Amino acid sequence: SGGQRQRTALARALVHSPRALLLDEPFSALDPALRDRMRAELDALLQRIGIPVVMITHDPEDLAWFGDEAFYLQDGAIAAVPTTIEARMSRRLKGLAT
């Protein structure tokens, strides 16, 4: 399954105890329900091991889950820097709208 492939890739990335983790669209190939489960699993894992993550994503939900700091890029330059509060409020508002 897609979730198993994601877990395997993450385990391979973490096996050598990196000081940071770079993730490029880690959940984009997953269906919405599995995406939410994988976000929760990754969040719990990152809390436990305590390493920083740089995540490339187009999904605002990823920002809401993992976005302590965020940068929106446009044409290779930083176009906006939302605050964590803005990112979390965006997630809450989206949840109310659905």
Short mmCIF file of C-alpha atoms in Angstrom, two decimals:
data_model
loop_
_atom_site.label_atom_id
_atom_site.label_comp_id
_atom_site.label_asym_id
_atom_site.label_seq_id
_atom_site.Cartn_x
_atom_site.Cartn_y
_atom_site.Cartn_z
CA SER A 1 0.00 0.00 0.00
CA GLY A 2 1.00 3.64 -0.33
CA GLY A 3 1.20 4.00 3.43
CA GLN A 4 3.58 1.06 3.72
CA ARG A 5 5.83 2.52 1.01
CA GLN A 6 5.86 5.86 2.85
CA ARG A 7 6.71 4.17 6.16
CA THR A 8 9.52 2.19 4.52
CA ALA A 9 10.98 5.29 2.87
CA LEU A 10 10.84 7.15 6.18
CA ALA A 11 12.53 4.27 8.02
CA ARG A 12 15.31 4.25 5.42
CA ALA A 13 15.78 7.99 5.83
CA LEU A 14 15.98 7.71 9.62
CA VAL A 15 18.12 4.58 9.96
CA HIS A 16 21.37 6.58 10.04
CA SER A 17 20.12 9.04 12.69
CA PRO A 18 20.16 12.20 10.55
CA ARG A 19 20.35 15.63 12.19
CA ALA A 20 17.48 16.85 9.98
CA LEU A 21 14.95 15.41 7.58
CA LEU A 22 14.02 16.71 4.12
CA LEU A 23 10.63 15.58 2.82
CA ASP A 24 9.41 16.41 -0.68
CA GLU A 25 5.62 16.08 -1.02
CA PRO A 26 5.58 13.11 1.39
CA PHE A 27 1.80 12.56 1.35
CA SER A 28 0.80 13.63 -2.16
CA ALA A 29 0.28 10.09 -3.52
CA LEU A 30 -1.97 9.00 -0.65
CA ASP A 31 -5.76 9.11 -0.40
CA PRO A 32 -7.14 11.66 2.10
CA ALA A 33 -7.83 9.21 4.95
CA LEU A 34 -4.40 7.59 4.70
CA ARG A 35 -2.81 11.02 4.35
CA ASP A 36 -4.28 12.06 7.72
CA ARG A 37 -3.08 8.86 9.41
CA MET A 38 0.42 9.28 7.99
CA ARG A 39 0.54 12.91 9.14
CA ALA A 40 -0.40 11.83 12.65
CA GLU A 41 2.21 9.03 12.63
CA LEU A 42 4.94 11.32 11.33
CA ASP A 43 4.03 14.04 13.83
CA ALA A 44 4.24 11.57 16.74
CA LEU A 45 7.56 10.22 15.46
CA LEU A 46 9.07 13.66 15.03
CA GLN A 47 7.95 14.65 18.54
CA ARG A 48 9.68 11.54 19.88
CA ILE A 49 12.99 11.83 18.01
CA GLY A 50 13.16 15.63 18.02
CA ILE A 51 14.82 16.40 14.69
CA PRO A 52 13.94 19.35 12.46
CA VAL A 53 12.12 18.79 9.18
CA VAL A 54 12.14 20.75 5.96
CA MET A 55 9.01 19.81 4.03
CA ILE A 56 8.21 20.79 0.48
CA THR A 57 4.45 20.71 0.01
CA HIS A 58 1.57 22.23 -1.90
CA ASP A 59 -0.95 21.07 0.69
CA PRO A 60 -2.10 23.59 3.32
CA GLU A 61 -2.94 20.68 5.65
CA ASP A 62 0.76 19.76 5.78
CA LEU A 63 1.51 23.32 6.80
CA ALA A 64 -1.15 23.16 9.50
CA TRP A 65 0.31 19.92 10.91
CA PHE A 66 4.01 20.67 10.65
CA GLY A 67 4.40 24.38 9.98
CA ASP A 68 6.29 25.95 12.86
CA GLU A 69 7.79 28.17 10.19
CA ALA A 70 6.61 28.40 6.59
CA PHE A 71 7.69 30.11 3.42
CA TYR A 72 5.64 30.40 0.26
CA LEU A 73 7.84 30.36 -2.82
CA GLN A 74 6.89 31.88 -6.14
CA ASP A 75 9.24 31.90 -9.13
CA GLY A 76 12.11 30.80 -6.89
CA ALA A 77 11.74 33.61 -4.36
CA ILE A 78 10.00 33.88 -1.00
CA ALA A 79 6.60 35.40 -1.71
CA ALA A 80 5.08 35.24 1.79
CA VAL A 81 5.87 34.14 5.32
CA PRO A 82 2.66 33.26 7.19
CA THR A 83 2.74 33.10 10.94
CA THR A 84 2.07 29.84 12.72
CA ILE A 85 -1.16 31.30 14.05
CA GLU A 86 -2.31 32.13 10.50
CA ALA A 87 -1.48 28.61 9.35
CA ARG A 88 -3.35 26.97 12.22
CA MET A 89 -6.34 29.30 11.89
CA SER A 90 -6.50 28.46 8.20
CA ARG A 91 -6.70 24.76 9.11
CA ARG A 92 -9.41 25.34 11.69
CA LEU A 93 -11.46 27.46 9.30
CA LYS A 94 -11.12 24.85 6.58
CA GLY A 95 -12.39 22.21 9.01
CA LEU A 96 -15.44 24.32 9.84
CA ALA A 97 -16.24 24.84 6.17
CA THR A 98 -16.32 21.14 5.30
#
